């Protein structure tokens, strides 16, 4: 079976509308013809303009968050219908920066997941442990609870629409990624958690992306691993040349 790598650039709170348009114009040419599913997770303000700049369908536009509410008097929130409207085809759910700075609980993330699925927007559920949790030997307990609390109860038929992103918090923005061995063994653990919740077939169909200091120097080695299906790239996705290099190096995977 061949699984197409899924590589997402997470721009976080960077780039204006003209900067997003300029990036996409340049980046599209650089990645033309690659056999990789490429996503850009960009600020709300630039979603619609970015979608308009995508000419050949080789880039998918996604958001970084979604409201847990359907619609209503929720000042400052953006709902899944509005994301769909702006051209988002996927959305990050529970990025560690949202969990940390906005205190998003598992129950809130569960609601966000349902909002995304309801509108046919692919949820990319982010999980990851802190350095302290890893050092205390709690990594598996923490990840299992993050997976179970958010995904439990999801019908098996809907689960293949998800992607999971494992991002050890200690590797995000750190410049130093998890070793390939740590990333692979943690991904295998996550896959087993998915298997326990759903079944083997569903677990295999869900792409598990690695995130945390991914760059051109380490992407190829990460992507060779059996359970690493893609990457969520922060800082290195801000530069079109650098991100295009990562896309080319992520290559094709045989499973
Ligand atoms: P980084 O960020 O690649 O800059 O470590 C990854 C992320 O936060 O998604």
mmCIF file of C-alpha atoms and ligand atoms in Angstrom:
data_model
loop_
_atom_site.group_PDB
_atom_site.id
_atom_site.type_symbol
_atom_site.label_atom_id
_atom_site.label_comp_id
_atom_site.label_asym_id
_atom_site.label_seq_id
_atom_site.Cartn_x
_atom_site.Cartn_y
_atom_site.Cartn_z
ATOM 1 C CA UNK A 1 0.000 0.000 0.000
ATOM 2 C CA UNK A 2 1.224 3.455 -0.804
ATOM 3 C CA UNK A 3 0.413 6.303 1.524
ATOM 4 C CA UNK A 4 0.976 9.826 0.288
ATOM 5 C CA UNK A 5 2.947 11.907 2.812
ATOM 6 C CA UNK A 6 0.965 14.739 4.373
ATOM 7 C CA UNK A 7 3.097 17.782 5.179
ATOM 8 C CA UNK A 8 1.534 20.822 6.817
ATOM 9 C CA UNK A 9 3.156 24.201 7.324
ATOM 10 C CA UNK A 10 1.894 25.917 10.471
ATOM 11 C CA UNK A 11 2.419 29.646 10.078
ATOM 12 C CA UNK A 12 1.158 30.445 13.577
ATOM 13 C CA UNK A 13 0.668 34.219 13.993
ATOM 14 C CA UNK A 14 2.826 35.255 11.058
ATOM 15 C CA UNK A 15 2.149 36.807 7.653
ATOM 16 C CA UNK A 16 -0.183 39.450 6.296
ATOM 17 C CA UNK A 17 -2.481 38.920 3.297
ATOM 18 C CA UNK A 18 0.028 40.212 0.682
ATOM 19 C CA UNK A 19 2.785 38.122 2.280
ATOM 20 C CA UNK A 20 0.594 35.016 2.132
ATOM 21 C CA UNK A 21 -0.257 35.637 -1.521
ATOM 22 C CA UNK A 22 3.357 36.231 -2.488
ATOM 23 C CA UNK A 23 4.460 33.090 -0.639
ATOM 24 C CA UNK A 24 1.836 30.894 -2.321
ATOM 25 C CA UNK A 25 2.648 32.173 -5.772
ATOM 26 C CA UNK A 26 6.324 31.350 -5.313
ATOM 27 C CA UNK A 27 5.828 28.138 -3.352
ATOM 28 C CA UNK A 28 3.353 26.648 -5.883
ATOM 29 C CA UNK A 29 6.003 26.816 -8.580
ATOM 30 C CA UNK A 30 8.619 25.258 -6.321
ATOM 31 C CA UNK A 31 6.506 22.228 -5.449
ATOM 32 C CA UNK A 32 4.825 21.710 -8.795
ATOM 33 C CA UNK A 33 4.316 18.003 -9.555
ATOM 34 C CA UNK A 34 5.305 16.585 -6.160
ATOM 35 C CA UNK A 35 3.524 13.483 -4.894
ATOM 36 C CA UNK A 36 2.936 14.899 -1.452
ATOM 37 C CA UNK A 37 -0.217 16.259 0.114
ATOM 38 C CA UNK A 38 0.736 19.790 1.088
ATOM 39 C CA UNK A 39 -1.206 21.908 3.556
ATOM 40 C CA UNK A 40 -0.717 25.416 4.865
ATOM 41 C CA UNK A 41 -2.271 26.199 8.209
ATOM 42 C CA UNK A 42 -2.533 29.935 8.156
ATOM 43 C CA UNK A 43 -4.080 32.843 10.085
ATOM 44 C CA UNK A 44 -7.840 33.378 9.699
ATOM 45 C CA UNK A 45 -7.341 36.793 8.121
ATOM 46 C CA UNK A 46 -5.437 35.380 5.146
ATOM 47 C CA UNK A 47 -7.484 32.204 4.544
ATOM 48 C CA UNK A 48 -9.714 33.459 1.809
ATOM 49 C CA UNK A 49 -6.995 35.383 -0.067
ATOM 50 C CA UNK A 50 -4.654 32.401 0.236
ATOM 51 C CA UNK A 51 -7.298 30.083 -1.152
ATOM 52 C CA UNK A 52 -7.709 32.494 -4.064
ATOM 53 C CA UNK A 53 -3.971 32.363 -4.736
ATOM 54 C CA UNK A 54 -3.906 28.563 -5.034
ATOM 55 C CA UNK A 55 -4.157 27.981 -8.753
ATOM 56 C CA UNK A 56 -3.398 24.322 -9.330
ATOM 57 C CA UNK A 57 -4.901 22.580 -6.304
ATOM 58 C CA UNK A 58 -1.510 21.353 -5.127
ATOM 59 C CA UNK A 59 -1.811 23.230 -1.850
ATOM 60 C CA UNK A 60 -4.610 22.803 0.658
ATOM 61 C CA UNK A 61 -5.482 25.693 2.888
ATOM 62 C CA UNK A 62 -6.228 25.051 6.547
ATOM 63 C CA UNK A 63 -6.887 26.939 9.756
ATOM 64 C CA UNK A 64 -5.179 26.803 13.136
ATOM 65 C CA UNK A 65 -8.273 26.679 15.311
ATOM 66 C CA UNK A 66 -12.058 26.575 15.192
ATOM 67 C CA UNK A 67 -14.784 27.565 17.622
ATOM 68 C CA UNK A 68 -16.513 24.818 19.575
ATOM 69 C CA UNK A 69 -19.799 26.587 18.889
ATOM 70 C CA UNK A 70 -21.989 26.340 15.846
ATOM 71 C CA UNK A 71 -22.796 30.050 15.581
ATOM 72 C CA UNK A 72 -24.078 32.748 17.892
ATOM 73 C CA UNK A 73 -23.044 35.497 20.259
ATOM 74 C CA UNK A 74 -19.404 34.472 20.712
ATOM 75 C CA UNK A 75 -17.381 37.609 20.080
ATOM 76 C CA UNK A 76 -14.017 36.905 18.513
ATOM 77 C CA UNK A 77 -14.748 33.296 17.584
ATOM 78 C CA UNK A 78 -14.700 31.756 14.098
ATOM 79 C CA UNK A 79 -17.008 28.798 13.449
ATOM 80 C CA UNK A 80 -16.486 25.832 11.154
ATOM 81 C CA UNK A 81 -19.028 27.100 8.619
ATOM 82 C CA UNK A 82 -17.006 30.313 8.309
ATOM 83 C CA UNK A 83 -13.793 28.314 7.882
ATOM 84 C CA UNK A 84 -15.401 26.277 5.145
ATOM 85 C CA UNK A 85 -16.644 29.467 3.576
ATOM 86 C CA UNK A 86 -13.112 30.919 3.606
ATOM 87 C CA UNK A 87 -11.706 27.823 1.886
ATOM 88 C CA UNK A 88 -10.251 25.749 4.726
ATOM 89 C CA UNK A 89 -10.154 22.019 4.093
ATOM 90 C CA UNK A 90 -8.464 21.076 7.381
ATOM 91 C CA UNK A 91 -7.991 22.580 10.827
ATOM 92 C CA UNK A 92 -5.547 22.047 13.680
ATOM 93 C CA UNK A 93 -7.306 20.997 16.869
ATOM 94 C CA UNK A 94 -5.574 21.362 20.239
ATOM 95 C CA UNK A 95 -2.166 22.612 19.182
ATOM 96 C CA UNK A 96 -0.056 22.741 22.358
ATOM 97 C CA UNK A 97 0.050 26.540 22.153
ATOM 98 C CA UNK A 98 -3.773 26.589 22.268
ATOM 99 C CA UNK A 99 -3.828 24.103 25.143
ATOM 100 C CA UNK A 100 -1.188 26.079 27.041
ATOM 101 C CA UNK A 101 -2.160 29.709 26.430
ATOM 102 C CA UNK A 102 -5.905 29.286 25.991
ATOM 103 C CA UNK A 103 -6.427 26.467 28.475
ATOM 104 C CA UNK A 104 -8.312 24.306 26.006
ATOM 105 C CA UNK A 105 -9.564 21.233 27.816
ATOM 106 C CA UNK A 106 -10.240 17.813 26.356
ATOM 107 C CA UNK A 107 -13.974 18.431 26.397
ATOM 108 C CA UNK A 108 -13.557 21.696 24.469
ATOM 109 C CA UNK A 109 -11.334 19.941 21.924
ATOM 110 C CA UNK A 110 -13.906 17.204 21.515
ATOM 111 C CA UNK A 111 -16.512 19.807 20.638
ATOM 112 C CA UNK A 112 -14.132 21.450 18.168
ATOM 113 C CA UNK A 113 -13.485 18.079 16.556
ATOM 114 C CA UNK A 114 -17.201 17.570 16.033
ATOM 115 C CA UNK A 115 -17.627 21.057 14.616
ATOM 116 C CA UNK A 116 -14.916 20.378 12.027
ATOM 117 C CA UNK A 117 -16.291 16.964 11.051
ATOM 118 C CA UNK A 118 -19.777 18.368 10.756
ATOM 119 C CA UNK A 119 -18.639 20.693 7.955
ATOM 120 C CA UNK A 120 -16.379 18.198 6.217
ATOM 121 C CA UNK A 121 -13.206 19.926 7.400
ATOM 122 C CA UNK A 122 -10.435 17.468 8.263
ATOM 123 C CA UNK A 123 -9.441 17.748 11.937
ATOM 124 C CA UNK A 124 -5.716 17.429 12.625
ATOM 125 C CA UNK A 125 -5.689 16.567 16.311
ATOM 126 C CA UNK A 126 -2.454 17.627 18.017
ATOM 127 C CA UNK A 127 -1.042 15.820 21.024
ATOM 128 C CA UNK A 128 2.265 15.887 22.856
ATOM 129 C CA UNK A 129 3.973 15.644 26.235
ATOM 130 C CA UNK A 130 6.081 18.186 28.122
ATOM 131 C CA UNK A 131 9.736 17.545 28.940
ATOM 132 C CA UNK A 132 8.838 17.057 32.574
ATOM 133 C CA UNK A 133 6.256 14.409 31.672
ATOM 134 C CA UNK A 134 8.771 12.597 29.460
ATOM 135 C CA UNK A 135 11.438 12.682 32.156
ATOM 136 C CA UNK A 136 8.999 11.277 34.687
ATOM 137 C CA UNK A 137 8.180 8.405 32.323
ATOM 138 C CA UNK A 138 4.638 9.664 31.799
ATOM 139 C CA UNK A 139 4.726 10.098 28.006
ATOM 140 C CA UNK A 140 2.500 7.128 27.169
ATOM 141 C CA UNK A 141 -0.006 7.879 29.936
ATOM 142 C CA UNK A 142 -0.289 11.496 28.778
ATOM 143 C CA UNK A 143 -0.634 10.677 25.076
ATOM 144 C CA UNK A 144 -3.117 7.894 25.673
ATOM 145 C CA UNK A 145 -5.302 10.193 27.704
ATOM 146 C CA UNK A 146 -5.049 12.991 25.097
ATOM 147 C CA UNK A 147 -6.097 10.543 22.368
ATOM 148 C CA UNK A 148 -8.808 8.785 24.376
ATOM 149 C CA UNK A 149 -10.393 11.889 25.879
ATOM 150 C CA UNK A 150 -10.802 13.615 22.535
ATOM 151 C CA UNK A 151 -11.530 10.692 20.217
ATOM 152 C CA UNK A 152 -13.520 8.293 22.382
ATOM 153 C CA UNK A 153 -17.064 7.922 21.110
ATOM 154 C CA UNK A 154 -16.242 8.991 17.586
ATOM 155 C CA UNK A 155 -17.974 6.570 15.191
ATOM 156 C CA UNK A 156 -15.562 4.222 13.448
ATOM 157 C CA UNK A 157 -16.934 5.386 10.116
ATOM 158 C CA UNK A 158 -15.841 8.986 10.801
ATOM 159 C CA UNK A 159 -12.407 8.230 12.269
ATOM 160 C CA UNK A 160 -10.599 7.843 8.905
ATOM 161 C CA UNK A 161 -11.281 11.527 8.249
ATOM 162 C CA UNK A 162 -8.873 12.533 11.014
ATOM 163 C CA UNK A 163 -5.177 13.087 11.096
ATOM 164 C CA UNK A 164 -3.139 13.028 14.288
ATOM 165 C CA UNK A 165 -0.074 15.190 14.921
ATOM 166 C CA UNK A 166 2.395 14.089 17.572
ATOM 167 C CA UNK A 167 4.331 17.138 18.694
ATOM 168 C CA UNK A 168 6.513 16.704 21.769
ATOM 169 C CA UNK A 169 6.258 20.112 23.422
ATOM 170 C CA UNK A 170 9.965 20.053 24.286
ATOM 171 C CA UNK A 171 10.827 19.887 20.576
ATOM 172 C CA UNK A 172 8.529 22.690 19.352
ATOM 173 C CA UNK A 173 10.512 25.776 18.397
ATOM 174 C CA UNK A 174 13.513 24.253 20.152
ATOM 175 C CA UNK A 175 15.680 23.776 17.080
ATOM 176 C CA UNK A 176 16.232 20.182 18.161
ATOM 177 C CA UNK A 177 13.708 17.569 17.033
ATOM 178 C CA UNK A 178 12.967 14.275 18.755
ATOM 179 C CA UNK A 179 15.320 11.547 17.589
ATOM 180 C CA UNK A 180 14.008 9.361 14.807
ATOM 181 C CA UNK A 181 13.852 6.458 17.287
ATOM 182 C CA UNK A 182 11.771 8.404 19.808
ATOM 183 C CA UNK A 183 9.485 9.741 17.088
ATOM 184 C CA UNK A 184 8.915 6.298 15.536
ATOM 185 C CA UNK A 185 8.316 4.476 18.805
ATOM 186 C CA UNK A 186 5.930 7.183 20.014
ATOM 187 C CA UNK A 187 4.038 7.128 16.716
ATOM 188 C CA UNK A 188 3.739 3.336 16.963
ATOM 189 C CA UNK A 189 2.329 3.780 20.461
ATOM 190 C CA UNK A 190 -0.199 6.345 19.186
ATOM 191 C CA UNK A 191 -1.193 4.008 16.352
ATOM 192 C CA UNK A 192 -1.876 1.290 18.930
ATOM 193 C CA UNK A 193 -4.066 3.684 20.901
ATOM 194 C CA UNK A 194 -6.042 4.360 17.707
ATOM 195 C CA UNK A 195 -6.302 0.628 17.073
ATOM 196 C CA UNK A 196 -7.683 0.074 20.569
ATOM 197 C CA UNK A 197 -10.262 2.836 20.065
ATOM 198 C CA UNK A 198 -11.270 1.858 16.524
ATOM 199 C CA UNK A 199 -9.644 -1.081 14.724
ATOM 200 C CA UNK A 200 -6.432 -1.973 12.928
ATOM 201 C CA UNK A 201 -7.672 -0.894 9.506
ATOM 202 C CA UNK A 202 -8.872 2.497 10.751
ATOM 203 C CA UNK A 203 -5.661 3.020 12.755
ATOM 204 C CA UNK A 204 -3.575 2.436 9.640
ATOM 205 C CA UNK A 205 -5.704 4.759 7.551
ATOM 206 C CA UNK A 206 -5.154 7.714 9.916
ATOM 207 C CA UNK A 207 -2.051 9.737 9.051
ATOM 208 C CA UNK A 208 0.147 10.427 12.059
ATOM 209 C CA UNK A 209 2.298 13.513 11.531
ATOM 210 C CA UNK A 210 5.401 14.374 13.518
ATOM 211 C CA UNK A 211 5.951 17.995 14.602
ATOM 212 C CA UNK A 212 8.684 19.780 16.525
ATOM 213 C CA UNK A 213 11.728 21.351 14.847
ATOM 214 C CA UNK A 214 11.226 19.602 11.511
ATOM 215 C CA UNK A 215 13.590 20.991 8.877
ATOM 216 C CA UNK A 216 15.257 20.026 5.626
ATOM 217 C CA UNK A 217 18.068 18.317 7.576
ATOM 218 C CA UNK A 218 15.849 15.832 9.413
ATOM 219 C CA UNK A 219 12.691 15.300 7.318
ATOM 220 C CA UNK A 220 14.015 12.495 5.102
ATOM 221 C CA UNK A 221 15.141 10.358 8.045
ATOM 222 C CA UNK A 222 11.842 10.902 9.875
ATOM 223 C CA UNK A 223 9.763 10.028 6.814
ATOM 224 C CA UNK A 224 11.572 6.696 6.352
ATOM 225 C CA UNK A 225 9.975 5.426 9.545
ATOM 226 C CA UNK A 226 7.024 3.107 9.281
ATOM 227 C CA UNK A 227 4.609 5.051 11.471
ATOM 228 C CA UNK A 228 5.561 8.582 10.443
ATOM 229 C CA UNK A 229 3.135 9.593 7.705
ATOM 230 C CA UNK A 230 3.896 13.279 7.498
ATOM 231 C CA UNK A 231 4.984 16.348 9.377
ATOM 232 C CA UNK A 232 3.655 19.518 10.966
ATOM 233 C CA UNK A 233 6.263 22.181 10.347
ATOM 234 C CA UNK A 234 6.334 25.518 12.158
ATOM 235 C CA UNK A 235 9.297 27.838 11.796
ATOM 236 C CA UNK A 236 10.762 26.134 8.718
ATOM 237 C CA UNK A 237 7.501 26.591 6.817
ATOM 238 C CA UNK A 238 7.666 30.385 6.975
ATOM 239 C CA UNK A 239 10.195 30.515 4.164
ATOM 240 C CA UNK A 240 8.884 29.207 0.825
ATOM 241 C CA UNK A 241 12.288 27.906 -0.334
ATOM 242 C CA UNK A 242 12.955 26.069 2.896
ATOM 243 C CA UNK A 243 9.482 24.549 3.055
ATOM 244 C CA UNK A 244 9.640 23.484 -0.589
ATOM 245 C CA UNK A 245 12.914 21.702 0.180
ATOM 246 C CA UNK A 246 11.180 19.829 3.007
ATOM 247 C CA UNK A 247 8.318 18.859 0.693
ATOM 248 C CA UNK A 248 10.686 17.442 -1.919
ATOM 249 C CA UNK A 249 12.690 15.552 0.705
ATOM 250 C CA UNK A 250 9.592 14.009 2.291
ATOM 251 C CA UNK A 251 9.314 11.748 -0.747
ATOM 252 C CA UNK A 252 7.050 8.787 -1.243
ATOM 253 C CA UNK A 253 6.416 6.099 1.295
ATOM 254 C CA UNK A 254 5.900 2.420 0.801
ATOM 255 C CA UNK A 255 4.099 0.750 3.678
HETATM 256 P P1 LIG B 1 8.392 24.166 14.950
HETATM 257 O O1 LIG B 1 6.820 24.216 15.317
HETATM 258 O O2 LIG B 1 8.527 23.421 13.659
HETATM 259 O O3 LIG B 1 8.794 25.619 14.838
HETATM 260 O O4 LIG B 1 9.079 23.453 16.083
HETATM 261 C C1 LIG B 1 5.975 23.117 15.105
HETATM 262 C C2 LIG B 1 4.583 23.437 15.573
HETATM 263 O O5 LIG B 1 4.411 24.128 16.583
HETATM 264 O O6 LIG B 1 3.597 23.015 14.937
#
